[in-house]
GROMACS .gro file of C-alpha atoms in nm:
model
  278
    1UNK     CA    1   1.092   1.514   0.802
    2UNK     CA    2   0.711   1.444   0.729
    3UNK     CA    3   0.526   1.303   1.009
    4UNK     CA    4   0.420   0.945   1.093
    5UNK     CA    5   0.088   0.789   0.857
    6UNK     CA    6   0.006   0.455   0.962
    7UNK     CA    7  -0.236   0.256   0.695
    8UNK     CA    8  -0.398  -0.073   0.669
    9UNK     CA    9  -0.543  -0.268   0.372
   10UNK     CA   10  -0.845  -0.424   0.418
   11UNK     CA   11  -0.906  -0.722   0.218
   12UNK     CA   12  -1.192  -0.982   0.356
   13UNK     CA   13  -1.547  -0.926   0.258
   14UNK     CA   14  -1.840  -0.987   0.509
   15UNK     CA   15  -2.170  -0.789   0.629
   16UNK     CA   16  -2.226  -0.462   0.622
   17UNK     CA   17  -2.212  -0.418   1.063
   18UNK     CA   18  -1.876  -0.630   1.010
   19UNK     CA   19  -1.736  -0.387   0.727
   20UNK     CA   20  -1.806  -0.102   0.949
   21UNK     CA   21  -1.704  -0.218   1.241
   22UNK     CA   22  -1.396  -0.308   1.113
   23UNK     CA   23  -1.353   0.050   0.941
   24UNK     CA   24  -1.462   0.179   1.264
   25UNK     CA   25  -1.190  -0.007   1.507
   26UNK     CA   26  -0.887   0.071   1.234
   27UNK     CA   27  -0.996   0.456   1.326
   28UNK     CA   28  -1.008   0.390   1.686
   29UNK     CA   29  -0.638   0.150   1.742
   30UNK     CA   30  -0.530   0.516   1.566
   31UNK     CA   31  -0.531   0.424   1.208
   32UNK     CA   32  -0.502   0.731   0.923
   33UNK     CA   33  -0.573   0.568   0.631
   34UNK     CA   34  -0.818   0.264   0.588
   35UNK     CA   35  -0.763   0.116   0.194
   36UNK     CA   36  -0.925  -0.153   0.029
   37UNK     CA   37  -0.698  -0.415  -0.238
   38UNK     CA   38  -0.795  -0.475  -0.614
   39UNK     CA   39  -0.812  -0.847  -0.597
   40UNK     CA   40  -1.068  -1.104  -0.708
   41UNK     CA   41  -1.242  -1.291  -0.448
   42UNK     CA   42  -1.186  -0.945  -0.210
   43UNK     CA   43  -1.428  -0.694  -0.127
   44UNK     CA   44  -1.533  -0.431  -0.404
   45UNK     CA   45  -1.326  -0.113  -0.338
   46UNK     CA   46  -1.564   0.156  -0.439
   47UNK     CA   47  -1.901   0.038  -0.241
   48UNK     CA   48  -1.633  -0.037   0.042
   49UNK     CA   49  -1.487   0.318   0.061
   50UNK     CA   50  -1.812   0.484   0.045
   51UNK     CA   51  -1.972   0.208   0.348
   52UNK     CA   52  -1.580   0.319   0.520
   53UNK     CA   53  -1.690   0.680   0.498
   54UNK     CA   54  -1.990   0.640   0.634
   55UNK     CA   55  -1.850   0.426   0.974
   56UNK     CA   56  -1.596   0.658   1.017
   57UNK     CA   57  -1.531   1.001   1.033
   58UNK     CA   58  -1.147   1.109   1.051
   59UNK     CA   59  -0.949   0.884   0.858
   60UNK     CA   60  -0.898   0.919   0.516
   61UNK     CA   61  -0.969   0.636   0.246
   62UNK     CA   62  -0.790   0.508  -0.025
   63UNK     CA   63  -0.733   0.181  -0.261
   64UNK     CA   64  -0.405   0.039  -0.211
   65UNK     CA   65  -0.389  -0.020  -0.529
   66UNK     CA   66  -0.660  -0.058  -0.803
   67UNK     CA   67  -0.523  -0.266  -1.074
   68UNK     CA   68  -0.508  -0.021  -1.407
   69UNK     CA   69  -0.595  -0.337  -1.655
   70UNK     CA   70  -0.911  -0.444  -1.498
   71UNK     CA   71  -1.120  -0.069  -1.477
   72UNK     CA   72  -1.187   0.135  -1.821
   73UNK     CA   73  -1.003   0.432  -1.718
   74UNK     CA   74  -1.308   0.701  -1.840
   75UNK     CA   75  -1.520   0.527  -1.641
   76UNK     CA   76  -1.241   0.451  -1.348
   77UNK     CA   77  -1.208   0.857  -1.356
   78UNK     CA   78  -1.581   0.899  -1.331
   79UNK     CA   79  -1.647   0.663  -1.031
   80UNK     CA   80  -1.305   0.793  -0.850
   81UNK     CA   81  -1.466   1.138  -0.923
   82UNK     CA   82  -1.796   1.010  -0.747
   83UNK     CA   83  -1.622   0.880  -0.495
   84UNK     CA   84  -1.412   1.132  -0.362
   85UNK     CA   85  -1.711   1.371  -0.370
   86UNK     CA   86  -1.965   1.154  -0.146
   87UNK     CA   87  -1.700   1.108   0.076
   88UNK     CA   88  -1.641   1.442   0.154
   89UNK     CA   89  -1.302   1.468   0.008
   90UNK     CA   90  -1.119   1.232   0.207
   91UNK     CA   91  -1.051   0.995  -0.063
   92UNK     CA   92  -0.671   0.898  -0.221
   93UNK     CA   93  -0.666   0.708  -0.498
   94UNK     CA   94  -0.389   0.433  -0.515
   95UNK     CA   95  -0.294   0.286  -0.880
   96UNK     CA   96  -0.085  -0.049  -1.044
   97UNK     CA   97  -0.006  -0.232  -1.318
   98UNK     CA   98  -0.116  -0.563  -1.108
   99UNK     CA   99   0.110  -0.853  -1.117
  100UNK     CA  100  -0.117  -1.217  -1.055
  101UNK     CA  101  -0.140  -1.342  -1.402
  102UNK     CA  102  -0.418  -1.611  -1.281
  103UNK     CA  103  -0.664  -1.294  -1.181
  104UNK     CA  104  -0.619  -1.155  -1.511
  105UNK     CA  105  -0.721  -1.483  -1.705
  106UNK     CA  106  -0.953  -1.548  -1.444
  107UNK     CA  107  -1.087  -1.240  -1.571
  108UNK     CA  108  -1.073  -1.256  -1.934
  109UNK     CA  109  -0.801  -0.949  -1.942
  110UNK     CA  110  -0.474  -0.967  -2.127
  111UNK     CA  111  -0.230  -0.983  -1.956
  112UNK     CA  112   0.060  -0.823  -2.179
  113UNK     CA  113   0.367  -0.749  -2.146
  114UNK     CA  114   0.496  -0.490  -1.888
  115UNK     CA  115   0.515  -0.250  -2.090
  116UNK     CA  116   0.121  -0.277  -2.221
  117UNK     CA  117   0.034  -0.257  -1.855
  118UNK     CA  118   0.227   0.065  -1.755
  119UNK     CA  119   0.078   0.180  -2.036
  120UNK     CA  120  -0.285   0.071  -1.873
  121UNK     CA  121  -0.142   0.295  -1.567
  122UNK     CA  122  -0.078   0.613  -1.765
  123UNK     CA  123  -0.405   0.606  -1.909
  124UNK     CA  124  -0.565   0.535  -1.588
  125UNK     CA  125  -0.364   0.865  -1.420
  126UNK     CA  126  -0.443   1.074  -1.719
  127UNK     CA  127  -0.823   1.045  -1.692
  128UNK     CA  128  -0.827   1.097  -1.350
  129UNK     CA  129  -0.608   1.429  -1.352
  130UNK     CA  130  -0.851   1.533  -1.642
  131UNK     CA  131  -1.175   1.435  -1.483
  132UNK     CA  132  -1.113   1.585  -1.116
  133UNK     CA  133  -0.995   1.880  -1.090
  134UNK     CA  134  -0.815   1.920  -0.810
  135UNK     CA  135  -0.766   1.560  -0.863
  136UNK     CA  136  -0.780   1.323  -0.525
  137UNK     CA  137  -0.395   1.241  -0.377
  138UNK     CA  138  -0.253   0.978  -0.579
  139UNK     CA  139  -0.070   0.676  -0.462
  140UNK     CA  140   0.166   0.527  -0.732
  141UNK     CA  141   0.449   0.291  -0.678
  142UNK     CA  142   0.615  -0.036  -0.777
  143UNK     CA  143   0.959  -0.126  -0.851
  144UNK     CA  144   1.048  -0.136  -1.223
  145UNK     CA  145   1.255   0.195  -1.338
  146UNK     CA  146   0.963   0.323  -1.579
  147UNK     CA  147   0.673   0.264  -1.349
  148UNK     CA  148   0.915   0.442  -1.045
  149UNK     CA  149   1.023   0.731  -1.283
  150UNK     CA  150   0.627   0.799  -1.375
  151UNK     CA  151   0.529   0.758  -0.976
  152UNK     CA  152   0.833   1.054  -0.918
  153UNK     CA  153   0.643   1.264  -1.184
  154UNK     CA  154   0.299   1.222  -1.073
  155UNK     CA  155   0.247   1.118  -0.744
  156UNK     CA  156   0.162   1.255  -0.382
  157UNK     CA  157   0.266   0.936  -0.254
  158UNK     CA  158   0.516   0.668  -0.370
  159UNK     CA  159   0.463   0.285  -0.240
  160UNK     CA  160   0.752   0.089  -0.228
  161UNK     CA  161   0.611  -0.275  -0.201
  162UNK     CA  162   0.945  -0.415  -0.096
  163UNK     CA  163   0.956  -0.695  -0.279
  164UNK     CA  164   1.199  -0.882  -0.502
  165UNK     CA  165   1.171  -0.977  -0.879
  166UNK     CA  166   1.090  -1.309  -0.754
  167UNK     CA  167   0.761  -1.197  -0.621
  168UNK     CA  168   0.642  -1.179  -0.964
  169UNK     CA  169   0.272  -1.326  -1.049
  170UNK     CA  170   0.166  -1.341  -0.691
  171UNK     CA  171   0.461  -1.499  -0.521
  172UNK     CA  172   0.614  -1.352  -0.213
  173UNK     CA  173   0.989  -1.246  -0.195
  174UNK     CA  174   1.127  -1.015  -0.014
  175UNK     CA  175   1.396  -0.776  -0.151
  176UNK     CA  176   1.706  -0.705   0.112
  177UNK     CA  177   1.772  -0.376   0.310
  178UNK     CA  178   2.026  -0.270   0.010
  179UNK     CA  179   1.781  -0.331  -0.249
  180UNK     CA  180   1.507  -0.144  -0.102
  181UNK     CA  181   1.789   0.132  -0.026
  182UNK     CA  182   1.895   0.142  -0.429
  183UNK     CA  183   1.535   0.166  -0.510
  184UNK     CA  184   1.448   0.448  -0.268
  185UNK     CA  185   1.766   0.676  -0.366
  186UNK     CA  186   1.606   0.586  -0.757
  187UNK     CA  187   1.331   0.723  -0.670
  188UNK     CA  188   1.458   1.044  -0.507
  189UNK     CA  189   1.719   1.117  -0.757
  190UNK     CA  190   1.370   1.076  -1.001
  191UNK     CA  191   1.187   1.329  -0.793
  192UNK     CA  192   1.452   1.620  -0.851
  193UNK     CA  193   1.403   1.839  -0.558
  194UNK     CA  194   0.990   1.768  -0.564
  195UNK     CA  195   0.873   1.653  -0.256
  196UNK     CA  196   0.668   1.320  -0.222
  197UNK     CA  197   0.576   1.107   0.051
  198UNK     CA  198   0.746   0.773   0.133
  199UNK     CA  199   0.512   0.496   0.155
  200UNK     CA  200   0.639   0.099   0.215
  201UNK     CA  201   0.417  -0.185   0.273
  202UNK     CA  202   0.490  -0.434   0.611
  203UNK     CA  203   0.507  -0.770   0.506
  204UNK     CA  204   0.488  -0.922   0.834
  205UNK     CA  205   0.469  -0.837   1.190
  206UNK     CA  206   0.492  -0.958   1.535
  207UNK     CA  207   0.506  -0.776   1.856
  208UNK     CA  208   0.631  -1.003   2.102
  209UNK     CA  209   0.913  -1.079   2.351
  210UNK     CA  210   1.040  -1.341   2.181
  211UNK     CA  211   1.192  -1.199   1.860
  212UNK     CA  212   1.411  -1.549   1.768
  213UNK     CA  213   1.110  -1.717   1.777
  214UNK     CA  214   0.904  -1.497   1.538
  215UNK     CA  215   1.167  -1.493   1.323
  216UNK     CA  216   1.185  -1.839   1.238
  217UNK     CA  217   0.746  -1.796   1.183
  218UNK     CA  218   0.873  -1.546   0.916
  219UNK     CA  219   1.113  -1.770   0.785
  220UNK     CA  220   0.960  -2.043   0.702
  221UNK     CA  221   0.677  -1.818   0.480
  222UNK     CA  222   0.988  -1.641   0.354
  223UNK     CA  223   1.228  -1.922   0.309
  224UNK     CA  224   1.498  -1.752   0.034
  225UNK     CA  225   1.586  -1.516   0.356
  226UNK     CA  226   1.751  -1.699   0.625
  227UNK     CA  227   1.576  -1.567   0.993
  228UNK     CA  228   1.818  -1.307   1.074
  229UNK     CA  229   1.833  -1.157   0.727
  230UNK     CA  230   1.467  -1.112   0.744
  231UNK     CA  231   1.551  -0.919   1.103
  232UNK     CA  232   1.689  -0.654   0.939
  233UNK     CA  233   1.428  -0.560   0.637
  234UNK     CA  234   1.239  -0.263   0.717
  235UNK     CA  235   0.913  -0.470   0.536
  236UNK     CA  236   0.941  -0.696   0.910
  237UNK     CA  237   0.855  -0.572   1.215
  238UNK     CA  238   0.950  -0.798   1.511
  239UNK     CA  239   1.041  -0.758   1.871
  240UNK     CA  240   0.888  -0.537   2.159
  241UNK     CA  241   0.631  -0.199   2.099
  242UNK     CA  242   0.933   0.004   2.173
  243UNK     CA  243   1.178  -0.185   1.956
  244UNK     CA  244   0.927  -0.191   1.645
  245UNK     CA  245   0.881   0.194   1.741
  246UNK     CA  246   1.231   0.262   1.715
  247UNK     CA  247   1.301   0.047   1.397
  248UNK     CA  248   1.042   0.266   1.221
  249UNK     CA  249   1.180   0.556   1.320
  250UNK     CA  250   1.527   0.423   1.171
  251UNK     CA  251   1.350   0.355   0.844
  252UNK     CA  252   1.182   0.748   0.847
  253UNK     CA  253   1.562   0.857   0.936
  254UNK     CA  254   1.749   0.653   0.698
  255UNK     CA  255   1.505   0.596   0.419
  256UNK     CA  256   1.255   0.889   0.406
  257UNK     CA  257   0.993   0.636   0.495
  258UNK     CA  258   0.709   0.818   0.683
  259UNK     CA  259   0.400   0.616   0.537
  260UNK     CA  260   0.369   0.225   0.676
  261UNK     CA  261   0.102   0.031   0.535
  262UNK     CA  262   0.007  -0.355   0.671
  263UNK     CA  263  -0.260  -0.560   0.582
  264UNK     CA  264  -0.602  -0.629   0.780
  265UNK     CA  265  -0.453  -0.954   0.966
  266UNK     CA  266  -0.224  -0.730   1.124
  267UNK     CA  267  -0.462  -0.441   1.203
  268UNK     CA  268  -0.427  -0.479   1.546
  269UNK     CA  269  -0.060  -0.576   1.574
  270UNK     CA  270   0.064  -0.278   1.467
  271UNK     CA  271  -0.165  -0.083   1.725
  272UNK     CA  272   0.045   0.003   1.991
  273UNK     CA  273   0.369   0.063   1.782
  274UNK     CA  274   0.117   0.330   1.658
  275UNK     CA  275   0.081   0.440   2.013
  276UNK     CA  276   0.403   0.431   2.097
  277UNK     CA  277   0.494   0.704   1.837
  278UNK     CA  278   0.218   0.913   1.877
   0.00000   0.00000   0.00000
């Protein structure tokens, strides 16, 4: 069973002090990964990895996930290349087809059909692997059948987003505990006996004494899952340190989850669950 890897994605833009002091206090609250998201309006990932590097000196960096369509993939491979080499190696490189149809008008990109934008993926993974040899870690994940089936072929890492079909062009829904299961046991039957780590995004988390209450918080920003459906996703985390501790290490056990991602507004939320299973 692989050990624990606790990530966050940062997403806000600000001053350079603020960057790094944020990159900074993810490493210190015990942090291994700080990433950076592909989104419009959100800090630039590659000047923010390199200003991470520089604040910090253990963890390791990645982009959780750059979005294939919007980056010419020779010149994605190139900068990745850059990347990893001026900061020291500790760069893993996290890839997706993107799914807000708005950023991708917003940008002037196509937007396609799903299959045009796997295909944006693949071309994306096959420049990097020729460009950097040893290439950095790659991160690949999703929840369609093709882009799952390519992610068991090529990745270090496979991200499980946890979310439902509804979630589709930037809306959030949240897929149950038995479709998160089906897709995991896809992916592992996809693997064949290679080994790949387990990554799965938290959606939302509270550590608190009052679990009932948090729950209804969560339900009313996820309102297709009634509040004690949403108790038992592994994408929420609610209740006590030691009770969010020990649901995490139910998801490693049952799932093959070792890998938990959250995003910067719950950077220091998940700090002592971190603790806790250190």
């Amino acid at each position: 069973m692989r050990p624990f890897r606790f990530g966050v994605a940062l997403v806000a833009p600000g001053s350079r002090a603020e960057w790094m002091d944020k990159c900074r206090k993810a490493e210190d609250l015990g942090y291994d990964v700080v990433g950076v998201v592909d989104h419009l309006g959100r800090v630039a990932p590659v000047p923010a990895l390199l200003l991470a590097a520089e604040a910090t000196e253990r963890v390791r960096l990645n982009t959780y996930v750059l979005n294939a369509s919007f980056h010419n993939p020779v010149l994605l491979a190139r900068d990745l290349a850059g990347l990893d080499q001026f900061t020291g190696g500790r760069l893993e490189v996290g890839i997706g087809a993107g799914y807000v149809r708005a950023e991708f008008e917003a940008a002037g990109i196509e937007w396609g059909t799903p299959g045009q934008r796997f295909d944006r993926v693949v071309r994306a993974v096959t420049e990097l692997e020729r460009a950097h040899e040893p290439r950095p870690p790659l991160l690949l994940g999703g929840r369609g059948d093709r882009m799952l089936t390519f992610a068991a072929e090529h990745a270090d890492t496979i991200a499980f987003t946890g979310t439902a079909p509804g979630a589709a062009e930037g809306r959030l829904a949240l897929a149950g505990p038995a479709a998160l299961a089906e897709r995991v046991d896809f992916v592992k039957r996809a693997l064949g006996g290679r080994d790949a780590e387990l990554n799965l995004l938290v959606h939302f988390i509270r550590i608190t004494g009052d679990r009932r209450a948090a729950l209804e918080v969560a339900h009313r920003l996820v309102p297709h899952l009634g509040a004690d459906e949403l108790g038992e996703l592994p994408t929420v985390v609610i209740g006590s340190a030691e009770a969010a501790a020990e649901q995490l290490l139910r998801t490693r056990e049952t799932l093959g989850v070792s890998y938990f991602t959250v995003v910067e507004e719950d950077l220091t939320r998940l700090a002592p669950v971190i603790e806790k299973l250190r």
